[in-house]
Amino acid sequence: MELAQLLDRTGLTVLDHLELQVAIPVIDGLQAQGDLIIIPRALVPVVTEDSWARWSPVPRAGVELVRGANGANPHTLTADPGTCEWTIHVHEPLRLAIALIRNTAPVHLVHPEHGGTGIAPGEWVVRRQQERGTARFRSTSTLVCD
Amino acid sequence: MRPDLLSRRARRRSRAGGYRVSELVSQVEEVRREWLEYAFATEPADRSTAEAVISEFYAIIGRPPPAFEWVGSPAAVRADIGSAAGDRVAVEFATRTARVRDRLERDLRPWGLPGEPGERTACPATARSFVDNMVHGELRRVVREGVVAVVAAEAGRSAVRWYGQHDADWVGWHDACARLLGTRRSPRDEHFLTLWTTLARSCGWWWPREGVCVVAERPESVHTEDWRPHSADGPALRYPDGWSVHAWRGTRVPAWVIEDPTAERISAEANIEVRRCAIENIGWEAYLDDAGTTAVGRAPDPGNPGCELLLYDLPRWDRPSRLLLAVNGSVERDGTRRRYGLRVPPWLDDPVEAAAWSYGLTGPQYAQLLRRT
């Protein structure tokens, strides 16, 4: 699918300097979009879903996985109806994982600055990116917001 | 905020309360925009209106109209005015205002009893919380915690002062409640609030004192980014008397951060926020170049063909850290790819390990990255 088609179908937009007539590859493996990374679930067994996890269908109009620091620039996950479910009820000690995805057909991740990317059928963990914190005596890290 | 962002439950409840949220949203946004315009107004003060309103405030606490002293900026106020903590007029007026605000806020509660005894407000909790968040919350964040915070930090401390156009958060909130939710209050409080509303449209900060009231002009220019004080070339706020405030994305910074940021100044700066702003201004790459730092490691960026990951030692500021310099996966409007810096723990020697750490992965795992956009 081309980016232009994807935007047509979902009603999402990207910045106008991005190439629209370019085929979006569907990736079956580890991939990153800005400050998010999509990880095959088998690669990170440390990430578990909560026992009360509720999975919701992902509509064509998409669900926002995360928004940028200024409230703009969301990473939006979009899928054909009935092909993809997601949940935010996810647990891991690092606290980087924000969602789990399971899909039976390719789904797409769209971002205004980064464009679109395809995710092959499978089970995936969505993680955010961390940065070393600056507080002197605490060993905390902060999340990256681009 | 889009109406469809409200939960289904909130929509159902708000319908039950007689308010159509979609209508309320556009009305709320309109009122908020109006108040943001007052808060960011840059016209010269409407002196006669401001003086008339303030004289009426003095009359309310039983004082004759004061002498007015106009200043060009909040920093130009005389030291004896700024430090007059025990001034009778300042204290009495602050007490009166606090009492009225207290009553106004009590009247706002959905279970409150404004107007006739026994008559309940027709304002369901959902519509209320909506106006609270979108008007009070937003105006407080943008005006009080944004603009007032940077101006006050630059102008220094002062005994009781009021903010004129920058009192928009609470004045605008009560205005919105009256206009959108039909909140009613006693005629006396209504009058008091009208005076505040008028004042917010006419002048900048003011200092009521016994016999004299100092009033400041509004700024003559305000620059923002996403409603936060920000300017990458010159002051974010400039007042008619030439006094100005520099700010970077909502953080007040010394003038050099905007006008002449250099690696030397950044390395010498003790305040981490100021340092962060200055580095954001010149960019990590320029900073590292300028500081003459050499990379401790470099490696091809997995999933980002033709790009390199670079690892640097940072000066020992607060916590020992290294910096990973990476290249964005997508192009900017000008066709280039932006480089961005990420702080990583100092024990990471391999740039791929460092990039992997930022996503909670191991180096070999991150090396499998197929694509970066």
Short mmCIF file of C-alpha atoms in Angstrom, two decimals:
data_model
loop_
_atom_site.label_atom_id
_atom_site.label_comp_id
_atom_site.label_asym_id
_atom_site.label_seq_id
_atom_site.Cartn_x
_atom_site.Cartn_y
_atom_site.Cartn_z
CA MET A 1 0.00 0.00 0.00
CA GLU A 2 1.15 3.54 -0.63
CA LEU A 3 1.16 6.19 2.06
CA ALA A 4 -1.42 8.25 0.15
CA GLN A 5 -3.84 5.30 0.07
CA LEU A 6 -3.35 4.66 3.76
CA LEU A 7 -4.11 8.29 4.60
CA ASP A 8 -7.20 8.19 2.38
CA ARG A 9 -8.53 5.13 4.11
CA THR A 10 -7.90 6.32 7.64
CA GLY A 11 -8.44 10.06 7.39
CA LEU A 12 -5.07 10.68 9.09
CA THR A 13 -2.59 13.29 7.92
CA VAL A 14 1.18 13.63 7.76
CA LEU A 15 3.40 16.65 7.12
CA ASP A 16 3.20 17.70 3.50
CA HIS A 17 6.90 17.27 2.70
CA LEU A 18 6.75 13.51 3.18
CA GLU A 19 6.71 11.39 0.03
CA LEU A 20 3.13 10.13 -0.42
CA GLN A 21 3.55 7.94 -3.51
CA VAL A 22 5.85 5.53 -1.77
CA ALA A 23 4.99 1.93 -0.93
CA ILE A 24 4.89 1.29 2.80
CA PRO A 25 6.89 -1.83 3.65
CA VAL A 26 5.31 -4.34 5.99
CA ILE A 27 7.97 -5.36 8.48
CA ASP A 28 8.00 -8.74 10.16
CA GLY A 29 10.38 -8.03 13.01
CA LEU A 30 11.89 -5.34 15.17
CA GLN A 31 11.23 -1.81 13.95
CA ALA A 32 11.25 1.71 15.39
CA GLN A 33 9.25 4.82 14.63
CA GLY A 34 10.73 7.86 16.37
CA ASP A 35 10.53 7.26 20.10
CA LEU A 36 8.47 4.07 19.79
CA ILE A 37 9.72 0.59 19.05
CA ILE A 38 7.69 -2.43 17.96
CA ILE A 39 9.15 -5.65 19.35
CA PRO A 40 8.10 -9.24 18.57
CA ARG A 41 6.53 -10.44 21.77
CA ALA A 42 8.63 -13.60 21.86
CA LEU A 43 11.79 -11.46 22.04
CA VAL A 44 10.82 -9.89 25.39
CA PRO A 45 9.20 -12.54 27.62
CA VAL A 46 9.69 -10.14 30.54
CA VAL A 47 6.69 -8.17 29.27
CA THR A 48 3.45 -9.74 30.48
CA GLU A 49 -0.18 -8.82 30.09
CA ASP A 50 -2.12 -8.15 33.25
CA SER A 51 -4.54 -10.85 34.33
CA TRP A 52 -7.36 -8.34 33.97
CA ALA A 53 -6.17 -7.16 30.56
CA ARG A 54 -8.98 -6.12 28.27
CA TRP A 55 -8.30 -6.22 24.56
CA SER A 56 -10.05 -3.71 22.31
CA PRO A 57 -10.46 -3.83 18.54
CA VAL A 58 -8.41 -1.31 16.55
CA PRO A 59 -10.66 0.65 14.17
CA ARG A 60 -9.70 1.92 10.75
CA ALA A 61 -9.67 5.48 12.08
CA GLY A 62 -6.98 4.30 14.45
CA VAL A 63 -6.03 4.47 18.10
CA GLU A 64 -3.38 6.81 19.49
CA LEU A 65 -0.58 4.89 21.15
CA VAL A 66 1.25 7.97 22.44
CA ARG A 67 1.36 11.72 21.87
CA GLY A 68 4.36 14.04 21.75
CA ALA A 69 5.40 16.37 24.55
CA ASN A 70 3.38 19.30 23.24
CA GLY A 71 0.23 17.24 22.74
CA ALA A 72 0.79 16.99 19.02
CA ASN A 73 2.37 14.30 16.85
CA PRO A 74 0.56 11.15 17.90
CA HIS A 75 1.67 7.67 16.85
CA THR A 76 -1.58 6.21 15.53
CA LEU A 77 -2.19 2.49 15.02
CA THR A 78 -4.70 1.73 12.30
CA ALA A 79 -6.10 -1.57 11.07
CA ASP A 80 -8.83 -3.07 8.93
CA PRO A 81 -11.83 -3.93 11.09
CA GLY A 82 -11.59 -7.32 12.74
CA THR A 83 -7.87 -7.83 12.13
CA CYS A 84 -6.23 -6.29 15.16
CA GLU A 85 -6.67 -5.94 18.91
CA TRP A 86 -4.66 -3.98 21.43
CA THR A 87 -4.44 -3.51 25.17
CA ILE A 88 -2.68 -1.10 27.49
CA HIS A 89 -2.88 -3.49 30.42
CA VAL A 90 0.72 -4.50 30.21
CA HIS A 91 3.31 -5.08 32.87
CA GLU A 92 7.08 -5.06 32.93
CA PRO A 93 9.73 -4.06 35.44
CA LEU A 94 11.30 -1.46 33.13
CA ARG A 95 7.97 0.28 32.61
CA LEU A 96 8.73 1.08 29.00
CA ALA A 97 6.03 -1.07 27.45
CA ILE A 98 2.84 0.88 26.81
CA ALA A 99 0.74 -1.55 24.79
CA LEU A 100 0.41 -5.02 23.33
CA ILE A 101 -0.85 -5.63 19.83
CA ARG A 102 -2.03 -8.83 18.16
CA ASN A 103 -3.03 -8.81 14.51
CA THR A 104 -4.04 -11.33 11.87
CA ALA A 105 -3.38 -9.05 8.88
CA PRO A 106 -0.87 -6.26 8.28
CA VAL A 107 -1.63 -3.12 10.32
CA HIS A 108 -0.07 0.32 10.07
CA LEU A 109 1.52 2.83 12.37
CA VAL A 110 1.21 6.46 11.23
CA HIS A 111 3.00 9.54 12.56
CA PRO A 112 2.81 13.09 11.15
CA GLU A 113 6.61 13.47 11.00
CA HIS A 114 7.73 9.90 10.44
CA GLY A 115 5.09 8.82 7.93
CA GLY A 116 3.79 5.26 7.92
CA THR A 117 5.08 1.77 8.50
CA GLY A 118 3.47 -1.68 8.26
CA ILE A 119 3.45 -4.36 10.93
CA ALA A 120 3.14 -8.00 9.82
CA PRO A 121 0.64 -10.34 11.50
CA GLY A 122 1.80 -11.49 14.91
CA GLU A 123 1.97 -10.45 18.56
CA TRP A 124 3.88 -7.28 19.39
CA VAL A 125 5.04 -5.21 22.31
CA VAL A 126 5.08 -1.42 21.93
CA ARG A 127 7.75 0.26 24.00
CA ARG A 128 8.72 3.88 24.47
CA GLN A 129 12.27 5.15 24.51
CA GLN A 130 14.02 6.16 27.72
CA GLU A 131 16.80 8.56 28.46
CA ARG A 132 19.10 8.74 31.46
CA GLY A 133 17.62 11.10 34.05
CA THR A 134 19.56 14.06 35.32
CA ALA A 135 18.66 13.95 39.01
CA ARG A 136 21.89 13.44 40.92
CA PHE A 137 20.87 10.93 43.54
CA ARG A 138 18.03 9.09 41.92
CA SER A 139 18.54 6.32 39.46
CA THR A 140 15.51 7.26 37.42
CA SER A 141 15.25 7.55 33.71
CA THR A 142 12.91 9.75 31.77
CA LEU A 143 10.81 8.90 28.75
CA VAL A 144 11.67 10.47 25.44
CA CYS A 145 8.97 12.58 23.81
CA ASP A 146 9.69 13.59 20.26
CA MET B 1 -10.00 18.63 22.32
CA ARG B 2 -12.37 16.79 20.05
CA PRO B 3 -15.80 15.83 21.31
CA ASP B 4 -15.25 12.21 20.43
CA LEU B 5 -12.41 12.04 22.92
CA LEU B 6 -14.93 12.01 25.74
CA SER B 7 -15.77 8.61 27.06
CA ARG B 8 -19.10 7.08 26.17
CA ARG B 9 -20.11 7.35 29.81
CA ALA B 10 -19.30 11.06 29.93
CA ARG B 11 -21.35 11.65 26.81
CA ARG B 12 -24.31 9.78 28.20
CA ARG B 13 -24.14 11.62 31.48
CA SER B 14 -23.80 15.00 29.85
CA ARG B 15 -26.81 14.35 27.65
CA ALA B 16 -28.77 13.39 30.72
CA GLY B 17 -27.79 16.72 32.25
CA GLY B 18 -29.30 18.65 29.37
CA TYR B 19 -26.00 19.70 27.77
CA ARG B 20 -24.96 18.55 24.35
CA VAL B 21 -21.23 18.20 24.73
CA SER B 22 -20.52 18.88 21.07
CA GLU B 23 -22.22 22.26 21.38
CA LEU B 24 -20.54 22.98 24.66
CA VAL B 25 -17.12 22.23 23.19
CA SER B 26 -17.26 24.94 20.57
CA GLN B 27 -18.70 27.43 23.05
CA VAL B 28 -16.03 26.64 25.60
CA GLU B 29 -13.31 26.99 22.99
CA GLU B 30 -14.68 30.35 21.96
CA VAL B 31 -14.70 31.69 25.50
CA ARG B 32 -11.23 30.32 26.09
CA ARG B 33 -9.89 31.91 22.91
CA GLU B 34 -11.37 35.22 23.97
CA TRP B 35 -9.64 35.05 27.33
CA LEU B 36 -6.34 33.99 25.80
CA GLU B 37 -6.58 37.07 23.63
CA TYR B 38 -6.98 39.27 26.71
CA ALA B 39 -4.09 37.52 28.42
CA PHE B 40 -1.83 37.96 25.39
CA ALA B 41 -3.02 41.46 24.48
CA THR B 42 -0.16 43.81 23.59
CA GLU B 43 -1.97 47.12 23.12
CA PRO B 44 -1.11 50.01 25.43
CA ALA B 45 -3.19 49.94 28.61
CA ASP B 46 -6.63 51.53 28.58
CA ARG B 47 -5.63 53.88 31.38
CA SER B 48 -8.93 55.66 32.03
CA THR B 49 -10.87 52.39 32.30
CA ALA B 50 -8.23 50.80 34.53
CA GLU B 51 -8.16 53.84 36.79
CA ALA B 52 -11.96 53.92 37.03
CA VAL B 53 -12.13 50.23 37.96
CA ILE B 54 -9.36 50.43 40.52
CA SER B 55 -10.96 53.54 42.08
CA GLU B 56 -14.13 51.54 42.46
CA PHE B 57 -12.16 48.75 44.15
CA TYR B 58 -10.84 51.35 46.57
CA ALA B 59 -14.42 52.56 47.19
CA ILE B 60 -15.50 48.97 47.96
CA ILE B 61 -13.00 48.78 50.82
CA GLY B 62 -13.95 52.30 51.93
CA ARG B 63 -11.04 54.31 50.58
CA PRO B 64 -10.92 57.43 48.36
CA PRO B 65 -9.53 57.01 44.82
CA PRO B 66 -5.73 56.66 44.96
CA ALA B 67 -3.11 58.58 43.02
CA PHE B 68 -2.11 56.55 39.97
CA GLU B 69 1.44 55.86 39.00
CA TRP B 70 1.98 54.16 35.63
CA VAL B 71 5.12 52.14 34.94
CA GLY B 72 6.41 50.59 31.73
CA SER B 73 6.88 47.07 33.07
CA PRO B 74 6.45 44.90 36.17
CA ALA B 75 10.15 45.39 36.94
CA ALA B 76 9.88 49.17 37.08
CA VAL B 77 7.87 49.26 40.28
CA ARG B 78 9.54 51.14 43.15
CA ALA B 79 11.20 49.03 45.79
CA ASP B 80 9.10 50.48 48.62
CA ILE B 81 5.89 49.53 46.77
CA GLY B 82 7.14 46.03 46.02
CA SER B 83 8.16 45.39 49.62
CA ALA B 84 5.16 47.00 51.36
CA ALA B 85 3.98 43.72 52.86
CA GLY B 86 1.94 45.22 55.68
CA ASP B 87 0.13 47.89 53.66
CA ARG B 88 -3.47 48.21 54.91
CA VAL B 89 -5.03 48.66 51.48
CA ALA B 90 -3.09 45.77 50.00
CA VAL B 91 -4.14 43.48 52.83
CA GLU B 92 -7.78 44.56 52.98
CA PHE B 93 -8.24 44.30 49.25
CA ALA B 94 -6.59 40.88 49.11
CA THR B 95 -8.84 39.68 51.92
CA ARG B 96 -11.94 41.01 50.20
CA THR B 97 -11.01 39.40 46.91
CA ALA B 98 -10.21 36.08 48.56
CA ARG B 99 -13.58 36.10 50.30
CA VAL B 100 -15.48 36.83 47.08
CA ARG B 101 -13.53 34.19 45.18
CA ASP B 102 -14.32 31.72 47.90
CA ARG B 103 -18.04 32.46 47.58
CA LEU B 104 -17.92 32.32 43.79
CA GLU B 105 -16.26 28.94 43.89
CA ARG B 106 -18.74 27.64 46.45
CA ASP B 107 -21.60 28.74 44.20
CA LEU B 108 -20.05 26.76 41.38
CA ARG B 109 -20.41 23.42 43.06
CA PRO B 110 -23.08 21.34 41.40
CA TRP B 111 -24.69 20.80 44.79
CA GLY B 112 -24.39 24.47 45.73
CA LEU B 113 -27.37 26.71 46.27
CA PRO B 114 -26.95 29.95 44.35
CA GLY B 115 -29.77 32.45 44.02
CA GLU B 116 -32.99 31.55 45.81
CA PRO B 117 -32.72 29.27 48.84
CA GLY B 118 -33.63 25.75 47.91
CA GLU B 119 -33.00 26.24 44.22
CA ARG B 120 -30.35 23.90 42.91
CA THR B 121 -27.94 24.78 40.15
CA ALA B 122 -28.90 23.46 36.76
CA CYS B 123 -25.32 22.53 36.09
CA PRO B 124 -24.45 18.88 35.89
CA ALA B 125 -21.10 17.82 37.18
CA THR B 126 -19.82 16.73 33.79
CA ALA B 127 -20.40 20.03 32.06
CA ARG B 128 -18.85 21.71 35.08
CA SER B 129 -15.72 19.61 35.07
CA PHE B 130 -15.48 20.20 31.35
CA VAL B 131 -15.48 23.98 31.75
CA ASP B 132 -13.12 23.64 34.71
CA ASN B 133 -10.57 21.69 32.71
CA MET B 134 -10.81 23.48 29.42
CA VAL B 135 -11.06 27.03 30.70
CA HIS B 136 -9.66 27.17 34.22
CA GLY B 137 -7.13 24.38 33.72
CA GLU B 138 -5.91 25.58 30.35
CA LEU B 139 -5.76 29.25 31.28
CA ARG B 140 -3.94 28.43 34.49
CA ARG B 141 -1.43 26.31 32.64
CA VAL B 142 -0.89 28.80 29.84
CA VAL B 143 -1.21 32.11 31.65
CA ARG B 144 -0.42 31.60 35.33
CA GLU B 145 2.12 28.79 35.11
CA GLY B 146 3.40 29.90 31.73
CA VAL B 147 3.52 33.66 31.29
CA VAL B 148 3.21 34.88 34.89
CA ALA B 149 5.82 32.40 36.07
CA VAL B 150 8.52 33.59 33.66
CA VAL B 151 7.74 37.28 34.09
CA ALA B 152 7.62 37.00 37.88
CA ALA B 153 10.89 35.08 37.94
CA GLU B 154 12.58 37.85 35.98
CA ALA B 155 10.87 40.74 37.81
CA GLY B 156 11.64 39.35 41.25
CA ARG B 157 9.55 38.94 44.37
CA SER B 158 7.01 41.47 45.44
CA ALA B 159 4.46 41.95 48.18
CA VAL B 160 0.79 41.73 47.18
CA ARG B 161 0.35 42.41 43.51
CA TRP B 162 -2.34 41.58 40.99
CA TYR B 163 -1.92 40.64 37.41
CA GLY B 164 -4.55 42.51 35.35
CA GLN B 165 -4.65 40.74 32.00
CA HIS B 166 -2.80 37.79 33.54
CA ASP B 167 -5.54 37.19 36.12
CA ALA B 168 -7.35 35.67 33.16
CA ASP B 169 -7.31 32.17 34.63
CA TRP B 170 -9.73 32.64 37.50
CA VAL B 171 -11.59 35.66 36.13
CA GLY B 172 -12.10 33.96 32.77
CA TRP B 173 -13.19 30.78 34.48
CA HIS B 174 -15.99 32.53 36.41
CA ASP B 175 -16.92 34.39 33.27
CA ALA B 176 -17.18 31.09 31.38
CA CYS B 177 -19.29 29.51 34.10
CA ALA B 178 -21.75 32.40 34.01
CA ARG B 179 -21.93 32.45 30.22
CA LEU B 180 -21.96 28.73 29.49
CA LEU B 181 -23.51 27.11 32.53
CA GLY B 182 -25.74 29.93 33.70
CA THR B 183 -24.17 30.02 37.16
CA ARG B 184 -25.83 32.70 39.26
CA ARG B 185 -24.40 34.69 42.10
CA SER B 186 -25.41 37.61 44.29
CA PRO B 187 -25.58 41.05 42.61
CA ARG B 188 -22.73 42.28 44.80
CA ASP B 189 -20.41 39.46 43.77
CA GLU B 190 -21.53 39.82 40.18
CA HIS B 191 -20.51 43.47 40.25
CA PHE B 192 -17.17 42.66 41.82
CA LEU B 193 -16.48 40.08 39.13
CA THR B 194 -17.47 42.47 36.36
CA LEU B 195 -14.88 44.92 37.65
CA TRP B 196 -12.22 42.22 37.54
CA THR B 197 -13.28 41.25 34.04
CA THR B 198 -13.04 44.84 32.84
CA LEU B 199 -9.64 45.26 34.46
CA ALA B 200 -8.33 42.08 32.82
CA ARG B 201 -9.15 43.67 29.47
CA SER B 202 -7.46 46.98 30.21
CA CYS B 203 -4.03 46.74 31.85
CA GLY B 204 -1.08 44.74 33.09
CA TRP B 205 0.05 44.04 36.65
CA TRP B 206 -0.93 46.38 39.50
CA TRP B 207 -0.02 47.12 43.09
CA PRO B 208 -2.78 48.62 45.27
CA ARG B 209 -1.34 50.59 48.20
CA GLU B 210 -2.54 53.17 50.73
CA GLY B 211 -3.15 56.36 48.77
CA VAL B 212 -1.31 55.21 45.65
CA CYS B 213 -1.77 52.50 43.07
CA VAL B 214 1.02 51.49 40.71
CA VAL B 215 -0.14 50.00 37.41
CA ALA B 216 2.09 48.47 34.75
CA GLU B 217 1.65 48.59 31.01
CA ARG B 218 1.00 45.41 29.04
CA PRO B 219 3.95 43.93 27.11
CA GLU B 220 4.36 45.35 23.62
CA SER B 221 5.30 42.00 22.16
CA VAL B 222 4.82 38.39 23.22
CA HIS B 223 6.21 35.38 21.37
CA THR B 224 5.04 31.86 22.04
CA GLU B 225 5.32 28.34 20.77
CA ASP B 226 2.32 26.13 21.57
CA TRP B 227 1.20 28.91 23.93
CA ARG B 228 4.43 28.76 25.92
CA PRO B 229 6.67 31.84 26.07
CA HIS B 230 9.36 31.12 23.52
CA SER B 231 11.54 32.99 21.10
CA ALA B 232 14.69 31.76 19.39
CA ASP B 233 15.69 35.24 18.24
CA GLY B 234 15.32 37.86 20.95
CA PRO B 235 13.16 38.28 24.03
CA ALA B 236 9.92 36.34 24.36
CA LEU B 237 8.28 39.30 26.12
CA ARG B 238 9.23 42.93 25.66
CA TYR B 239 7.69 45.78 27.61
CA PRO B 240 7.31 49.41 26.47
CA ASP B 241 10.11 50.60 28.80
CA GLY B 242 12.56 48.22 27.15
CA TRP B 243 12.58 45.61 29.92
CA SER B 244 12.35 42.12 28.51
CA VAL B 245 12.20 38.44 29.39
CA HIS B 246 13.90 35.66 27.46
CA ALA B 247 12.29 32.27 27.41
CA TRP B 248 12.88 28.97 25.68
CA ARG B 249 9.81 26.74 25.32
CA GLY B 250 8.27 28.00 28.53
CA THR B 251 11.47 28.13 30.61
CA ARG B 252 12.90 31.52 31.56
CA VAL B 253 16.53 31.72 30.53
CA PRO B 254 19.31 34.33 30.67
CA ALA B 255 19.66 36.39 27.50
CA TRP B 256 22.85 34.58 26.37
CA VAL B 257 20.95 31.33 25.90
CA ILE B 258 18.96 32.95 23.11
CA GLU B 259 21.33 35.60 21.81
CA ASP B 260 24.74 34.01 22.04
CA PRO B 261 24.84 30.39 23.20
CA THR B 262 28.34 28.91 23.20
CA ALA B 263 29.70 25.58 24.38
CA GLU B 264 31.93 27.37 26.88
CA ARG B 265 29.00 29.15 28.51
CA ILE B 266 26.94 25.96 28.52
CA SER B 267 29.68 23.97 30.22
CA ALA B 268 30.05 26.69 32.87
CA GLU B 269 26.33 26.98 33.56
CA ALA B 270 25.23 25.47 36.89
CA ASN B 271 21.51 25.35 36.19
CA ILE B 272 20.59 22.20 34.34
CA GLU B 273 17.39 23.63 32.85
CA VAL B 274 19.25 26.59 31.41
CA ARG B 275 21.89 24.24 30.03
CA ARG B 276 19.25 22.05 28.44
CA CYS B 277 17.61 25.04 26.78
CA ALA B 278 20.90 26.38 25.45
CA ILE B 279 21.84 22.97 24.03
CA GLU B 280 18.42 22.63 22.45
CA ASN B 281 18.98 26.01 20.91
CA ILE B 282 22.32 25.23 19.27
CA GLY B 283 21.74 21.47 18.93
CA TRP B 284 23.74 18.62 20.44
CA GLU B 285 25.90 18.22 17.38
CA ALA B 286 27.01 21.84 17.32
CA TYR B 287 27.58 21.76 21.06
CA LEU B 288 29.78 18.67 20.91
CA ASP B 289 31.70 20.08 17.94
CA ASP B 290 32.13 23.40 19.63
CA ALA B 291 33.25 21.83 22.89
CA GLY B 292 35.86 19.82 21.00
CA THR B 293 34.61 16.48 22.35
CA THR B 294 35.64 13.38 20.49
CA ALA B 295 33.44 10.33 20.13
CA VAL B 296 34.30 7.39 22.38
CA GLY B 297 32.54 5.04 20.00
CA ARG B 298 30.85 4.89 16.65
CA ALA B 299 28.87 2.20 14.85
CA PRO B 300 26.44 1.83 11.94
CA ASP B 301 22.84 2.40 13.03
CA PRO B 302 20.86 -0.84 12.58
CA GLY B 303 17.70 -0.30 10.56
CA ASN B 304 18.84 3.16 9.50
CA PRO B 305 21.07 2.51 6.46
CA GLY B 306 23.95 4.90 5.90
CA CYS B 307 23.60 6.49 9.34
CA GLU B 308 25.92 6.24 12.30
CA LEU B 309 25.42 6.09 16.03
CA LEU B 310 27.96 8.15 17.94
CA LEU B 311 28.74 7.95 21.65
CA TYR B 312 30.30 10.84 23.56
CA ASP B 313 31.45 11.56 27.10
CA LEU B 314 29.60 14.48 28.63
CA PRO B 315 31.23 16.91 31.06
CA ARG B 316 30.61 15.74 34.60
CA TRP B 317 27.61 17.94 35.38
CA ASP B 318 25.21 16.28 37.76
CA ARG B 319 25.16 12.60 37.04
CA PRO B 320 27.89 11.02 35.00
CA SER B 321 26.32 10.36 31.62
CA ARG B 322 27.25 9.65 28.08
CA LEU B 323 25.51 11.02 25.09
CA LEU B 324 24.28 8.98 22.19
CA LEU B 325 23.96 10.98 19.01
CA ALA B 326 21.59 9.35 16.54
CA VAL B 327 20.04 10.31 13.23
CA ASN B 328 16.31 10.55 12.68
CA GLY B 329 14.77 7.89 10.48
CA SER B 330 12.73 10.39 8.48
CA VAL B 331 13.64 13.56 6.64
CA GLU B 332 12.83 17.10 7.74
CA ARG B 333 11.05 19.61 5.56
CA ASP B 334 14.40 20.91 4.26
CA GLY B 335 15.46 17.42 3.14
CA THR B 336 18.01 16.90 5.91
CA ARG B 337 17.81 14.41 8.72
CA ARG B 338 17.86 15.77 12.21
CA ARG B 339 20.42 14.48 14.69
CA TYR B 340 19.24 14.07 18.23
CA GLY B 341 21.06 13.42 21.47
CA LEU B 342 20.04 10.98 24.18
CA ARG B 343 21.66 10.72 27.58
CA VAL B 344 22.67 7.16 28.43
CA PRO B 345 24.45 5.55 31.40
CA PRO B 346 28.25 6.02 31.47
CA TRP B 347 29.07 2.31 31.60
CA LEU B 348 27.85 1.73 28.05
CA ASP B 349 30.83 1.70 25.67
CA ASP B 350 29.18 0.39 22.55
CA PRO B 351 26.84 2.79 20.69
CA VAL B 352 24.56 -0.09 19.67
CA GLU B 353 24.33 -1.21 23.30
CA ALA B 354 23.48 2.37 24.23
CA ALA B 355 20.72 2.62 21.63
CA ALA B 356 19.43 -0.79 22.76
CA TRP B 357 19.37 0.39 26.40
CA SER B 358 17.11 3.29 25.47
CA TYR B 359 14.46 0.76 24.42
CA GLY B 360 15.18 -1.74 27.18
CA LEU B 361 16.81 -4.24 24.81
CA THR B 362 20.21 -5.90 24.60
CA GLY B 363 22.75 -4.97 21.94
CA PRO B 364 22.32 -8.19 19.91
CA GLN B 365 18.54 -7.73 20.03
CA TYR B 366 18.72 -4.13 18.83
CA ALA B 367 21.11 -5.15 16.07
CA GLN B 368 18.14 -7.01 14.55
CA LEU B 369 16.29 -3.74 13.95
CA LEU B 370 14.88 -3.97 10.43
CA ARG B 371 13.62 -0.46 9.88
CA ARG B 372 13.56 2.96 11.50
CA THR B 373 11.16 5.66 10.38
#
